[in-house]
Coordinates of N, CA and C in Angstrom, one line a residue:
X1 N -5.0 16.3 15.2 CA -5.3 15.7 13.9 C -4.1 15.7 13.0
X2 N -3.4 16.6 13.0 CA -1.7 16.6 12.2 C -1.2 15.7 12.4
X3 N -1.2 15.5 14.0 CA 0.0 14.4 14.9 C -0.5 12.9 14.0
X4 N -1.9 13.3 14.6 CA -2.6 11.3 14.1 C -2.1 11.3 12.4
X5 N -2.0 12.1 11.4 CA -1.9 12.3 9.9 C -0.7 11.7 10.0
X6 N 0.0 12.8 10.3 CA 1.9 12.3 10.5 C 2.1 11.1 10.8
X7 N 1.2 10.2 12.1 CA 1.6 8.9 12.4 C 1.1 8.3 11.5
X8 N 0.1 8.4 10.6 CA -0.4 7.3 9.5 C 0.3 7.5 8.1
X9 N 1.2 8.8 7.9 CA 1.9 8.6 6.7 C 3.3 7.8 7.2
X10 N 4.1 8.3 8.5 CA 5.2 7.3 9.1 C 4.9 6.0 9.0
X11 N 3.4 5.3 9.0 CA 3.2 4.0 9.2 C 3.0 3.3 7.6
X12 N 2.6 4.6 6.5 CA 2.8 4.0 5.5 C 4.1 3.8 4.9
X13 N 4.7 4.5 5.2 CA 6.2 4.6 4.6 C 6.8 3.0 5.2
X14 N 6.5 2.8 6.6 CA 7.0 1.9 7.2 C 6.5 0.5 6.3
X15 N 5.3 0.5 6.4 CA 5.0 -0.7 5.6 C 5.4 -0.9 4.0
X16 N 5.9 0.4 3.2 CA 6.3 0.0 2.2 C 7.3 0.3 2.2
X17 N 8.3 0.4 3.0 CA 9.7 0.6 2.8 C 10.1 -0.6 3.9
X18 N 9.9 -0.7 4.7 CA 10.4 -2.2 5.8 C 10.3 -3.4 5.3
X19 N 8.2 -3.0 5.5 CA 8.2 -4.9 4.7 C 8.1 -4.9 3.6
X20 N 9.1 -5.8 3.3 CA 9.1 -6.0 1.8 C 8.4 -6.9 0.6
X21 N 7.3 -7.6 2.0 CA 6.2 -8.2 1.3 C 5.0 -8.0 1.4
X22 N 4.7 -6.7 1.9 CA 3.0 -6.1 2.3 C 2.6 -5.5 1.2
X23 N 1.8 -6.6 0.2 CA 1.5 -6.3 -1.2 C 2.3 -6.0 -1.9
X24 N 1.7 -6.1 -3.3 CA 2.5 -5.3 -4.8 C 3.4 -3.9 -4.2
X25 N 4.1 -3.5 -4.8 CA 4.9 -2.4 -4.9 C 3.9 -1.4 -5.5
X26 N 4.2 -0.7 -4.6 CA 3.1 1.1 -4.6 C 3.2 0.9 -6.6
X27 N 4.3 1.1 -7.4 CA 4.5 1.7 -8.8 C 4.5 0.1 -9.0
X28 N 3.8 -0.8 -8.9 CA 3.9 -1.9 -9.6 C 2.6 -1.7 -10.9
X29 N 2.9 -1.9 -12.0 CA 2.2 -1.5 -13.7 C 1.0 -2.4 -13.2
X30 N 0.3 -1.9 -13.6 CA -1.2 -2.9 -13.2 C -1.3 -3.6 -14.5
X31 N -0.6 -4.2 -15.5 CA -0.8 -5.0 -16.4 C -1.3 -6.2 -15.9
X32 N -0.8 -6.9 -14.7 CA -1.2 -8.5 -14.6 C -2.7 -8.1 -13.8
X33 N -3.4 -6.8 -13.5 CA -4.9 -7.2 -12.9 C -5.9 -6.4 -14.3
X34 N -5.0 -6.9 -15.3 CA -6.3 -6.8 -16.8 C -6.9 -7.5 -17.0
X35 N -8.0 -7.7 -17.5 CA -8.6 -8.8 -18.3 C -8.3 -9.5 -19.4
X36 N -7.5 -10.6 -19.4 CA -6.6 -11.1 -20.5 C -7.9 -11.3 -21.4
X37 N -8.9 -11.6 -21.4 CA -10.1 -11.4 -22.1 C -9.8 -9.9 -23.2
X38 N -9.9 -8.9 -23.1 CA -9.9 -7.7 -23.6 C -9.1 -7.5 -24.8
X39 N -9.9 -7.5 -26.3 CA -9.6 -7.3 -27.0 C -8.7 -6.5 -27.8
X40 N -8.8 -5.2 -27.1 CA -8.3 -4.1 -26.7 C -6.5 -3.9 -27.3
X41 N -6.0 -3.4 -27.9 CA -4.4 -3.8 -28.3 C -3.9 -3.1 -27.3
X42 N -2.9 -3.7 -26.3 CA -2.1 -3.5 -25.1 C -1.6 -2.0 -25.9
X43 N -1.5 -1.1 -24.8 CA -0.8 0.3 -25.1 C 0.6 -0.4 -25.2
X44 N 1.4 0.7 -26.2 CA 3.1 0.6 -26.6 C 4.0 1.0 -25.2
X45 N 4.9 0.3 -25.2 CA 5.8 0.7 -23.9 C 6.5 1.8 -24.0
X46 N 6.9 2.5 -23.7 CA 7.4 3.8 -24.0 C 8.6 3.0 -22.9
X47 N 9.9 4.0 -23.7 CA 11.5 3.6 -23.2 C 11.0 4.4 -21.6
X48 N 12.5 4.2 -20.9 CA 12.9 4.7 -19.3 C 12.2 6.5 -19.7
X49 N 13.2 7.0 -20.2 CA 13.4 8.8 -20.7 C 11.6 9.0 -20.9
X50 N 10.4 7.7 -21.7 CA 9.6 8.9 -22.2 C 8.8 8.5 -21.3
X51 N 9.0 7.5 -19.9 CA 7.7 7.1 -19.2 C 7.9 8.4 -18.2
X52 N 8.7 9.1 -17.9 CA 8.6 10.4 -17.3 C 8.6 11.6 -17.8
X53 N 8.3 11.4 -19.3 CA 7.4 13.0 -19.6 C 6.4 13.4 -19.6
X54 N 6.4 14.4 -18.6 CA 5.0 15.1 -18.1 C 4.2 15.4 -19.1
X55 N 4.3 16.1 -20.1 CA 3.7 15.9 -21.7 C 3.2 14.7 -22.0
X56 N 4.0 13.6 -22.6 CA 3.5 12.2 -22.8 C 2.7 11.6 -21.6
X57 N 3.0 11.7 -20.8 CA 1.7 10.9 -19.7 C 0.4 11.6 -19.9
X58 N 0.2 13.4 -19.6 CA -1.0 13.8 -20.0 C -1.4 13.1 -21.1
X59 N -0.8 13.3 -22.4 CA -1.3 13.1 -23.3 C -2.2 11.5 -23.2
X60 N -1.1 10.2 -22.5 CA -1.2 9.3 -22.7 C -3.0 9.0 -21.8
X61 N -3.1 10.0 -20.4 CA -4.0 9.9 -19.7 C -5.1 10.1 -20.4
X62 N -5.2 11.1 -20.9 CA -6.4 11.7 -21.9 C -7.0 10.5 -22.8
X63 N -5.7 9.9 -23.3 CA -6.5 8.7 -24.2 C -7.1 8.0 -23.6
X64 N -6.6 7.5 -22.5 CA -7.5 6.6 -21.5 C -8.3 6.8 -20.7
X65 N -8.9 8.6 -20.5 CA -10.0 8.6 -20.5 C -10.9 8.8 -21.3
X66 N -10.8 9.0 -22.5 CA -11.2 9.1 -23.1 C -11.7 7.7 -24.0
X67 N -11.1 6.8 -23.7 CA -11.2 5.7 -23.8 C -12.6 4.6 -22.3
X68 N -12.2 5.1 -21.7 CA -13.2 4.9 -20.3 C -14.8 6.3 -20.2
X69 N -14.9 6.9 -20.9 CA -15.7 7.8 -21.6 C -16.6 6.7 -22.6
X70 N -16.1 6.1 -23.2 CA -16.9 5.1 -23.9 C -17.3 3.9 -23.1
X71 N -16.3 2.9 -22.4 CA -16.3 2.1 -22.1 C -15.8 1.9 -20.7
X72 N -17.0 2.7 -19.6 CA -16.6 2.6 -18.0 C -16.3 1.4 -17.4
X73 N -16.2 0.4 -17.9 CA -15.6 -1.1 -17.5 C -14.0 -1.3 -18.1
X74 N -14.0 -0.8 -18.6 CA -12.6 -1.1 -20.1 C -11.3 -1.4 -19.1
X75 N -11.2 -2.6 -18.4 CA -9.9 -2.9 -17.8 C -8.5 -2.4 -18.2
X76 N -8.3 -2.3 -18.8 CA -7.1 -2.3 -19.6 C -7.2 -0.4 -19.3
X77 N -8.0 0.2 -20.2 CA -7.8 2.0 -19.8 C -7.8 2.0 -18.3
X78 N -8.5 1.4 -16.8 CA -8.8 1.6 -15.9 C -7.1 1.3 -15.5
X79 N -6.9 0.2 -15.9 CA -5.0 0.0 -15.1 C -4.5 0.4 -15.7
X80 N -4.1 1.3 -16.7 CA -3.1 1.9 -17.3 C -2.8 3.4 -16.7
X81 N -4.3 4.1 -16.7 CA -5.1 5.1 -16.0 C -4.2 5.6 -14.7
X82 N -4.8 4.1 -13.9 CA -4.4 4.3 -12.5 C -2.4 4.3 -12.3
X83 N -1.8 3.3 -13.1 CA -0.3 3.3 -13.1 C -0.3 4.7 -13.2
X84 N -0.8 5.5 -14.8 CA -0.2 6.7 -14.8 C -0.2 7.3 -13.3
X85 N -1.7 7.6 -13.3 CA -1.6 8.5 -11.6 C -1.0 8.3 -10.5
X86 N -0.2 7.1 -10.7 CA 0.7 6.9 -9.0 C 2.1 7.2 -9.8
X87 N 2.5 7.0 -11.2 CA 3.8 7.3 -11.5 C 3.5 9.3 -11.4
X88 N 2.5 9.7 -11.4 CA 2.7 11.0 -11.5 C 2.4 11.6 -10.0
X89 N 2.4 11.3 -9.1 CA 2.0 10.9 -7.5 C 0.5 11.2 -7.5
X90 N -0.2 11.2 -8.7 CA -1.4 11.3 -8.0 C -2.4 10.2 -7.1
X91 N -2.2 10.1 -6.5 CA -3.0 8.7 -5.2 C -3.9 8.9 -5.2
X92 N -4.8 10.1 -5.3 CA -6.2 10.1 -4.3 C -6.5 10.2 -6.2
X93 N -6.1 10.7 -6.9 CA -6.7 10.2 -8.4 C -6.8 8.8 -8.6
X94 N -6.1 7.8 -8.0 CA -5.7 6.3 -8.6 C -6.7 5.9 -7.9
X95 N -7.1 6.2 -6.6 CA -7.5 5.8 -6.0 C -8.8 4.6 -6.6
X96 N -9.9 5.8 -6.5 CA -11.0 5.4 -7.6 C -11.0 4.2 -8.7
X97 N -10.1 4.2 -9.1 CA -9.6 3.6 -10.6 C -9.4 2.2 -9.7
X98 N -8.5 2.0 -8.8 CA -8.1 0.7 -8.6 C -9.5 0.3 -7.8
X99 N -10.0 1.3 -7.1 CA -11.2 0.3 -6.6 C -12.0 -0.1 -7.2
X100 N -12.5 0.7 -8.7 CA -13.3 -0.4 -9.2 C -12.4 -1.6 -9.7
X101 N -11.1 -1.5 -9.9 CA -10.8 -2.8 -10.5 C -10.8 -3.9 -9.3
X102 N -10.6 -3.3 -8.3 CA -11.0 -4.6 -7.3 C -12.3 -5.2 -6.9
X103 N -13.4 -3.7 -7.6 CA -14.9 -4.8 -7.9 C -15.3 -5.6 -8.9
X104 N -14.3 -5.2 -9.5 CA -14.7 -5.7 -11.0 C -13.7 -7.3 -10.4
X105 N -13.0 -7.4 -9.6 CA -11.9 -8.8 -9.9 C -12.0 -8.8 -8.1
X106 N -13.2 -9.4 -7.9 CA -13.2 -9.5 -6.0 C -12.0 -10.4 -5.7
X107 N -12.1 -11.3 -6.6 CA -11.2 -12.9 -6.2 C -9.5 -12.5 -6.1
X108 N -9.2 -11.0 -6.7 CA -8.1 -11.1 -6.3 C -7.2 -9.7 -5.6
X109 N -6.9 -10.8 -4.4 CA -6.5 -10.2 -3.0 C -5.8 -8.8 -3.5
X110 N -4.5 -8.9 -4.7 CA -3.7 -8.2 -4.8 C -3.9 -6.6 -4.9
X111 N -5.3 -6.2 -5.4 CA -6.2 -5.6 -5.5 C -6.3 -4.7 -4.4
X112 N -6.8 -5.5 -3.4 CA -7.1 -5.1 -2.3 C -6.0 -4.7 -1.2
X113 N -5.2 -5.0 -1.7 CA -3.7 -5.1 -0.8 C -3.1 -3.6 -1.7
X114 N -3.5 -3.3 -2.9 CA -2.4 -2.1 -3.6 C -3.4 -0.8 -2.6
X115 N -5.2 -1.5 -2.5 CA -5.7 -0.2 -2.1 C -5.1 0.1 -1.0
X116 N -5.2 -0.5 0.0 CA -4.8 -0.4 1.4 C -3.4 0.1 1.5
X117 N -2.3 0.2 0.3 CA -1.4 0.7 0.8 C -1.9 2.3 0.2
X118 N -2.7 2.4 -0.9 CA -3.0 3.8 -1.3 C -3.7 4.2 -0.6
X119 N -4.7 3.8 0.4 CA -5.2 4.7 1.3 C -4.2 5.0 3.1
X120 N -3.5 4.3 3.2 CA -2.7 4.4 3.9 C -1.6 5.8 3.7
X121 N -1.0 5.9 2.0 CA -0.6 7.1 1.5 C -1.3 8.3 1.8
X122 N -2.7 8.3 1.3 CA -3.4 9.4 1.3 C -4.4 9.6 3.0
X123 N -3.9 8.5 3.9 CA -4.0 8.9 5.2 C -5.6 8.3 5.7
X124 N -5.6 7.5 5.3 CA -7.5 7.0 5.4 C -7.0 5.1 6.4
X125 N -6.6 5.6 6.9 CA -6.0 4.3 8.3 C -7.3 3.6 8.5
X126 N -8.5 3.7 8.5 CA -9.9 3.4 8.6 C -10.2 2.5 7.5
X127 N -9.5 3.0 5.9 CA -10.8 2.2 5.0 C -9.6 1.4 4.5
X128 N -7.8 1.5 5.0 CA -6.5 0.3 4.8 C -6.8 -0.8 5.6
X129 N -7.4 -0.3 7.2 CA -7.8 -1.6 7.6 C -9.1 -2.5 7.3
X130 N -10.1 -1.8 6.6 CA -10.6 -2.6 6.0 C -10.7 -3.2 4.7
X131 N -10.2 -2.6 3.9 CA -9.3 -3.3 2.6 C -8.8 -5.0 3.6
X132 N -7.6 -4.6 5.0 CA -7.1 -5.8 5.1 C -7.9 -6.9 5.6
X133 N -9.1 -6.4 5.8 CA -10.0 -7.2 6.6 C -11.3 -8.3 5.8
X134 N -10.9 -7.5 4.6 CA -11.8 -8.2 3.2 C -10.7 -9.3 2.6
X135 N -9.4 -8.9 2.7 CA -8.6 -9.4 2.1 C -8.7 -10.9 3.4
X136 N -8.7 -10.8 4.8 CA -8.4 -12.0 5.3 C -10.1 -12.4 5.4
X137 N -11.1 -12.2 5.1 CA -12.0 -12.7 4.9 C -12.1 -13.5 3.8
X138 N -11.4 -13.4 3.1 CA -11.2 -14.8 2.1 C -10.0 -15.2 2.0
X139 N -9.5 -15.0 2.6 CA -8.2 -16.0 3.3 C -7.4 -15.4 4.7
X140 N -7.7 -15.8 5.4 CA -7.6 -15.5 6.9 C -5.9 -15.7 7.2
X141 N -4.9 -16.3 6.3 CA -3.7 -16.8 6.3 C -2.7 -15.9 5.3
X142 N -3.6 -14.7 4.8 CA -2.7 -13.9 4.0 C -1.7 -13.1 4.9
X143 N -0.7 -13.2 4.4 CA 0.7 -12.9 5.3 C 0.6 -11.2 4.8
X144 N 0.5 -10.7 3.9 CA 0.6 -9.4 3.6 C -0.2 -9.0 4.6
X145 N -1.5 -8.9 4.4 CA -3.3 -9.0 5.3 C -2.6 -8.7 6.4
X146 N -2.6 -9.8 7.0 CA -2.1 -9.9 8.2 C -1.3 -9.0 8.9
X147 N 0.4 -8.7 8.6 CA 1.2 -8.2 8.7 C 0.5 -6.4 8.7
X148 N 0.2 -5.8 7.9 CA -0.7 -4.8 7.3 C -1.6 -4.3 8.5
X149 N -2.7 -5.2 8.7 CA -3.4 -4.9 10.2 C -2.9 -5.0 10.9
X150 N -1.9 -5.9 11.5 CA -1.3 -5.8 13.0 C -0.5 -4.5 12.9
X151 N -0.3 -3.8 12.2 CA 0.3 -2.8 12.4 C -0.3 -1.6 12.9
X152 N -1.5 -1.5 12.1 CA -2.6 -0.8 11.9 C -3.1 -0.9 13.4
X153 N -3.3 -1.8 14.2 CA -4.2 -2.2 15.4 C -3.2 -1.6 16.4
X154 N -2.0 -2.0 16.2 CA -0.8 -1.6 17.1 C -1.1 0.4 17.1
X155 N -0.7 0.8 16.0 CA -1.1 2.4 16.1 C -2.3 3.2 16.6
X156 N -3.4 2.1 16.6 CA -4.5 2.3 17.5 C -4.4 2.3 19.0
X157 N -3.5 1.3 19.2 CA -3.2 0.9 21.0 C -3.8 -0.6 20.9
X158 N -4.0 -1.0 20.5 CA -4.4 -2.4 20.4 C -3.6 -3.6 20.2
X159 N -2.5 -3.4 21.2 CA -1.5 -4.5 21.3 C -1.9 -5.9 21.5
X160 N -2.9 -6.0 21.6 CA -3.1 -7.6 21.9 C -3.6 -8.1 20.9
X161 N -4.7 -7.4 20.0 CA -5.1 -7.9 18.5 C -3.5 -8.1 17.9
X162 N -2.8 -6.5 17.7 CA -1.6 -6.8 17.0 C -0.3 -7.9 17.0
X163 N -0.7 -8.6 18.5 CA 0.3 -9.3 18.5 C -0.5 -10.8 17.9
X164 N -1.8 -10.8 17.9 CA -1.9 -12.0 17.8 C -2.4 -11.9 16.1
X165 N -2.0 -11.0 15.7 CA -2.2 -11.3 14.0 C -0.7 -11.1 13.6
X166 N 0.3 -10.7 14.5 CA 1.8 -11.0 13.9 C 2.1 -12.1 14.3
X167 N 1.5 -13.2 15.4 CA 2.0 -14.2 15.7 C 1.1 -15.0 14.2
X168 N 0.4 -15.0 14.2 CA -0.5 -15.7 12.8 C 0.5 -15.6 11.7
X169 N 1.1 -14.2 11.6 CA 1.6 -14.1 10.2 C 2.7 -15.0 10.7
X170 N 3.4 -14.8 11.6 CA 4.5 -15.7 11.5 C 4.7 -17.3 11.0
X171 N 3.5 -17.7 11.8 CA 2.8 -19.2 11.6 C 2.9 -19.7 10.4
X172 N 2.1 -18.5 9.7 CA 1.5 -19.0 8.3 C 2.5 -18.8 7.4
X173 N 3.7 -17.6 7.4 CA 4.8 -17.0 6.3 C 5.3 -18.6 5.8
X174 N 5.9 -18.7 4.7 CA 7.0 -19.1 4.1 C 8.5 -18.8 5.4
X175 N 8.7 -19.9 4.9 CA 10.1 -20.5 5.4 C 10.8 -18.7 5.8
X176 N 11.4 -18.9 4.6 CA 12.3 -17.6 4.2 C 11.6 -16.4 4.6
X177 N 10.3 -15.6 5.4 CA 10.0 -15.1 5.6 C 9.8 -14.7 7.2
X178 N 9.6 -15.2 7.8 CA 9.4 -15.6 9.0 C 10.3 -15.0 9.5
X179 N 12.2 -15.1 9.4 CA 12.3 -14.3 11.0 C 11.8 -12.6 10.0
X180 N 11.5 -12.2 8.9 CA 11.1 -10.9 8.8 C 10.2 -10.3 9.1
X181 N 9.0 -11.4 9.4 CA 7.8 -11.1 10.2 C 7.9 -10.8 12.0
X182 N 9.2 -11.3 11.8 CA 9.6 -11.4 13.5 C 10.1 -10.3 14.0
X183 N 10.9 -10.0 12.8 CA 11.4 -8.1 13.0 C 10.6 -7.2 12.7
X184 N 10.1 -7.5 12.1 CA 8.4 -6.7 11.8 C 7.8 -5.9 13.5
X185 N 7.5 -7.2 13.9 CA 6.5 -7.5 14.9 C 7.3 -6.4 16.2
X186 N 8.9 -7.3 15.9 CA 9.3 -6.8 17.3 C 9.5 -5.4 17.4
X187 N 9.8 -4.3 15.7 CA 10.1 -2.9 15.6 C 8.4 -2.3 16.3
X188 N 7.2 -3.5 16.1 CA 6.3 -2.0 15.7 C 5.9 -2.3 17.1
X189 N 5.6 -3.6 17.9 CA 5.4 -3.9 19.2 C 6.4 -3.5 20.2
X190 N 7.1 -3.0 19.8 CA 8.3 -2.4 21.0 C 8.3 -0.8 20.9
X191 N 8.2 -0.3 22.1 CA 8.1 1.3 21.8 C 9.4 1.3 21.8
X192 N 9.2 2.7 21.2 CA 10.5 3.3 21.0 C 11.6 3.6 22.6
X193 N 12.6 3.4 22.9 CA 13.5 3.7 23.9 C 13.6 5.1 24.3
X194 N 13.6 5.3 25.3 CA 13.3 7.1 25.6 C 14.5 7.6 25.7
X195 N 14.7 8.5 25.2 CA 16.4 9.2 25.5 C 16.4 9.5 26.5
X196 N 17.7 9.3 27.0 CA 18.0 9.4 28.6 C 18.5 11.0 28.6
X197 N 18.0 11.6 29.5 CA 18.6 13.0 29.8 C 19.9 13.4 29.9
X198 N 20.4 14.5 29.7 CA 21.0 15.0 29.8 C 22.0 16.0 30.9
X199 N 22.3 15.3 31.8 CA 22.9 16.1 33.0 C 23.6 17.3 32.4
X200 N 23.4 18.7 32.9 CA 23.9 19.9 33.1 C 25.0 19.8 33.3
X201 N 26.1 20.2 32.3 CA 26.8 20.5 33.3 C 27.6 21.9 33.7
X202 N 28.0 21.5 35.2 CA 28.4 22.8 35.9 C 29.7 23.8 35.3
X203 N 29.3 24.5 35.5 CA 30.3 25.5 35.1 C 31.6 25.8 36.1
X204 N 32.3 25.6 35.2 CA 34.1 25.2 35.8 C 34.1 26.6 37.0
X205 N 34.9 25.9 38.5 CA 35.0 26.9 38.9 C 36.1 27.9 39.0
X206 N 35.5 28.6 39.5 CA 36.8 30.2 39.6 C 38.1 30.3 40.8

Protein backbone atom coordinates (compact mmCIF):
# COMPACT_ATOMS: atom_id res chain seq x y z
CA UNK A 1 0.00 0.00 0.00
CA UNK A 2 3.08 2.61 0.57
CA UNK A 3 4.67 1.41 -2.72
CA UNK A 4 1.07 2.06 -4.68
CA UNK A 5 0.87 5.82 -2.42
CA UNK A 6 4.42 6.68 -3.46
CA UNK A 7 3.60 5.76 -7.15
CA UNK A 8 0.43 8.04 -7.04
CA UNK A 9 2.21 11.00 -5.42
CA UNK A 10 5.40 10.39 -8.16
CA UNK A 11 2.53 10.51 -10.82
CA UNK A 12 1.13 13.68 -9.31
CA UNK A 13 4.21 15.51 -9.23
CA UNK A 14 4.73 14.22 -12.82
CA UNK A 15 1.58 15.62 -14.12
CA UNK A 16 2.15 18.96 -12.51
CA UNK A 17 5.51 19.48 -12.93
CA UNK A 18 6.04 17.86 -16.66
CA UNK A 19 2.87 18.77 -18.29
CA UNK A 20 2.54 22.00 -18.43
CA UNK A 21 -0.91 22.00 -19.57
CA UNK A 22 -2.89 19.32 -17.36
CA UNK A 23 -5.21 21.96 -15.95
CA UNK A 24 -4.96 25.21 -13.96
CA UNK A 25 -1.84 25.41 -11.75
CA UNK A 26 -2.27 23.53 -8.38
CA UNK A 27 -1.99 27.60 -6.59
CA UNK A 28 -3.84 29.09 -9.35
CA UNK A 29 -6.46 32.05 -7.14
CA UNK A 30 -9.80 30.74 -7.89
CA UNK A 31 -11.05 34.23 -8.62
CA UNK A 32 -12.03 33.42 -12.37
CA UNK A 33 -14.45 30.23 -11.04
CA UNK A 34 -16.67 33.13 -8.90
CA UNK A 35 -19.85 34.11 -9.74
CA UNK A 36 -19.39 37.46 -11.36
CA UNK A 37 -23.09 37.65 -10.27
CA UNK A 38 -22.12 38.00 -6.46
CA UNK A 39 -22.59 41.11 -4.99
CA UNK A 40 -20.33 40.38 -2.39
CA UNK A 41 -17.12 43.17 -2.46
CA UNK A 42 -14.02 41.11 -3.82
CA UNK A 43 -11.66 40.59 -0.73
CA UNK A 44 -8.40 43.30 -0.70
CA UNK A 45 -5.19 41.78 -2.23
CA UNK A 46 -2.76 41.63 0.24
CA UNK A 47 1.11 42.55 -1.11
CA UNK A 48 3.76 39.19 -1.82
CA UNK A 49 5.24 39.56 2.23
CA UNK A 50 1.40 39.44 3.77
CA UNK A 51 -0.07 36.61 1.38
CA UNK A 52 2.31 34.34 3.46
CA UNK A 53 1.50 35.25 6.91
CA UNK A 54 0.38 32.46 8.88
CA UNK A 55 -1.50 34.96 11.13
CA UNK A 56 -3.15 36.88 8.31
CA UNK A 57 -4.45 33.81 6.43
CA UNK A 58 -5.98 32.26 9.70
CA UNK A 59 -7.42 35.31 10.35
CA UNK A 60 -8.36 35.88 6.68
CA UNK A 61 -9.93 31.98 6.75
CA UNK A 62 -12.09 32.55 9.69
CA UNK A 63 -13.73 35.40 7.81
CA UNK A 64 -14.57 33.17 5.18
CA UNK A 65 -15.92 30.82 7.14
CA UNK A 66 -17.62 32.61 8.89
CA UNK A 67 -18.91 34.15 5.98
CA UNK A 68 -20.01 30.56 4.45
CA UNK A 69 -21.67 29.99 8.05
CA UNK A 70 -24.28 32.28 6.75
CA UNK A 71 -24.29 31.77 3.24
CA UNK A 72 -23.27 27.86 2.29
CA UNK A 73 -23.42 28.77 -1.41
CA UNK A 74 -21.45 32.14 -1.21
CA UNK A 75 -18.98 31.62 -4.27
CA UNK A 76 -16.70 34.07 -3.69
CA UNK A 77 -15.99 32.78 0.40
CA UNK A 78 -15.96 29.07 -1.14
CA UNK A 79 -12.81 30.23 -3.65
CA UNK A 80 -11.03 32.38 -1.54
CA UNK A 81 -11.45 29.62 1.28
CA UNK A 82 -10.14 26.97 -0.85
CA UNK A 83 -6.88 29.27 -2.44
CA UNK A 84 -6.24 29.90 1.17
CA UNK A 85 -5.98 26.01 1.94
CA UNK A 86 -3.66 24.99 -0.92
CA UNK A 87 -1.47 28.23 -0.33
CA UNK A 88 -1.24 26.90 3.21
CA UNK A 89 -0.84 23.04 1.87
CA UNK A 90 -3.90 22.16 3.14
CA UNK A 91 -5.43 19.79 0.16
CA UNK A 92 -7.63 17.39 1.75
CA UNK A 93 -9.12 20.86 3.40
CA UNK A 94 -9.57 22.46 -0.24
CA UNK A 95 -10.67 19.59 -1.23
CA UNK A 96 -14.42 19.83 -0.24
CA UNK A 97 -14.57 23.50 -1.07
CA UNK A 98 -13.60 23.04 -4.73
CA UNK A 99 -15.96 20.30 -5.18
CA UNK A 100 -18.81 22.06 -4.34
CA UNK A 101 -17.74 24.73 -6.62
CA UNK A 102 -17.64 22.32 -9.42
CA UNK A 103 -21.35 21.47 -8.47
CA UNK A 104 -22.30 24.51 -8.22
CA UNK A 105 -20.52 25.43 -12.08
CA UNK A 106 -20.89 21.68 -13.82
CA UNK A 107 -20.29 23.54 -17.27
CA UNK A 108 -16.91 24.27 -16.22
CA UNK A 109 -14.25 21.67 -16.96
CA UNK A 110 -11.53 23.78 -15.16
CA UNK A 111 -13.11 22.75 -12.05
CA UNK A 112 -12.94 19.42 -12.51
CA UNK A 113 -9.47 19.32 -13.79
CA UNK A 114 -8.04 21.47 -10.42
CA UNK A 115 -9.97 18.42 -8.48
CA UNK A 116 -8.33 15.74 -10.14
CA UNK A 117 -5.00 17.21 -9.64
CA UNK A 118 -5.98 17.61 -5.74
CA UNK A 119 -6.98 14.31 -5.41
CA UNK A 120 -4.06 12.92 -7.16
CA UNK A 121 -1.98 15.16 -4.26
CA UNK A 122 -3.76 13.65 -1.58
CA UNK A 123 -3.46 10.03 -3.26
CA UNK A 124 -7.19 9.19 -4.35
CA UNK A 125 -5.90 7.86 -8.10
CA UNK A 126 -9.72 6.41 -8.19
CA UNK A 127 -11.87 9.58 -7.81
CA UNK A 128 -8.67 11.86 -10.39
CA UNK A 129 -9.72 9.43 -12.86
CA UNK A 130 -12.98 10.06 -12.55
CA UNK A 131 -12.91 13.74 -12.20
CA UNK A 132 -11.14 13.07 -15.86
CA UNK A 133 -13.77 11.01 -17.08
CA UNK A 134 -16.64 13.63 -16.27
CA UNK A 135 -14.53 16.09 -17.71
CA UNK A 136 -14.26 14.00 -21.23
CA UNK A 137 -17.89 13.32 -20.98
CA UNK A 138 -18.66 16.62 -22.04
CA UNK A 139 -15.97 17.01 -24.15
CA UNK A 140 -14.28 13.82 -25.15
CA UNK A 141 -11.41 16.20 -27.02
CA UNK A 142 -10.08 17.83 -23.74
CA UNK A 143 -6.39 17.66 -24.04
CA UNK A 144 -5.81 18.13 -20.27
CA UNK A 145 -8.70 15.14 -19.63
CA UNK A 146 -7.12 13.16 -21.80
CA UNK A 147 -3.41 13.50 -21.20
CA UNK A 148 -4.42 13.13 -17.20
CA UNK A 149 -6.14 9.63 -17.74
CA UNK A 150 -3.73 8.16 -20.03
CA UNK A 151 -1.47 8.39 -17.47
CA UNK A 152 -3.60 7.27 -14.82
CA UNK A 153 -4.49 3.96 -17.03
CA UNK A 154 -0.81 3.54 -17.88
CA UNK A 155 0.00 3.20 -13.80
CA UNK A 156 -2.76 0.79 -13.62
CA UNK A 157 -1.02 -1.52 -16.44
CA UNK A 158 -3.42 -0.56 -18.94
CA UNK A 159 -1.21 0.28 -21.85
CA UNK A 160 -3.54 0.01 -24.55
CA UNK A 161 -6.37 2.38 -23.14
CA UNK A 162 -3.29 4.71 -22.32
CA UNK A 163 -1.97 4.80 -25.58
CA UNK A 164 -5.01 5.30 -27.27
CA UNK A 165 -6.06 8.43 -25.14
CA UNK A 166 -2.47 9.90 -25.75
CA UNK A 167 -2.83 9.21 -29.32
CA UNK A 168 -6.33 11.29 -29.04
CA UNK A 169 -4.61 13.97 -27.14
CA UNK A 170 -2.16 14.26 -29.75
CA UNK A 171 -4.80 14.50 -32.59
CA UNK A 172 -6.79 16.90 -30.84
CA UNK A 173 -3.71 19.33 -29.07
CA UNK A 174 -3.06 22.70 -30.58
CA UNK A 175 -0.31 23.05 -33.04
CA UNK A 176 2.22 24.17 -30.50
CA UNK A 177 1.37 21.34 -28.20
CA UNK A 178 1.58 18.28 -29.73
CA UNK A 179 5.23 17.17 -30.02
CA UNK A 180 4.68 17.78 -25.90
CA UNK A 181 1.92 15.40 -25.80
CA UNK A 182 4.38 13.17 -27.62
CA UNK A 183 7.01 13.40 -24.91
CA UNK A 184 4.40 13.03 -22.52
CA UNK A 185 3.29 9.75 -23.94
CA UNK A 186 6.71 8.49 -24.84
CA UNK A 187 8.22 9.17 -20.92
CA UNK A 188 5.14 7.45 -19.25
CA UNK A 189 4.67 4.58 -22.04
CA UNK A 190 8.26 3.63 -21.96
CA UNK A 191 9.48 1.77 -18.90
CA UNK A 192 12.11 2.87 -17.31
CA UNK A 193 15.76 1.28 -18.66
CA UNK A 194 17.13 -1.23 -16.15
CA UNK A 195 20.57 -0.56 -14.97
CA UNK A 196 22.96 -2.76 -16.25
CA UNK A 197 25.01 -4.66 -13.52
CA UNK A 198 27.89 -4.25 -12.23
CA UNK A 199 30.82 -6.73 -12.86
CA UNK A 200 33.03 -7.44 -9.70
CA UNK A 201 35.90 -6.71 -9.87
CA UNK A 202 38.77 -9.11 -9.11
CA UNK A 203 41.19 -8.43 -6.78
CA UNK A 204 44.76 -7.56 -8.10
CA UNK A 205 46.89 -10.46 -7.87
CA UNK A 206 49.85 -11.27 -5.58
Amino acid sequence: MANKRRQILTLAVAILGTVGFVGPLLFTLFSIFTNPEQTQAPAPRPNAAQQEDPALMLQQAAGYEQVLKREPDNANALANLASLRLRQGQFNQAIPLVEKLAQKQPENPELRLQLAQLYLITGQAPKAESAYSQVLSKDKNNVDALVGKATLRQTQGDTKTAKALFDQAEKTAPADLKAKVREVAKNTLTPPAKPTPVKPVPPPAK
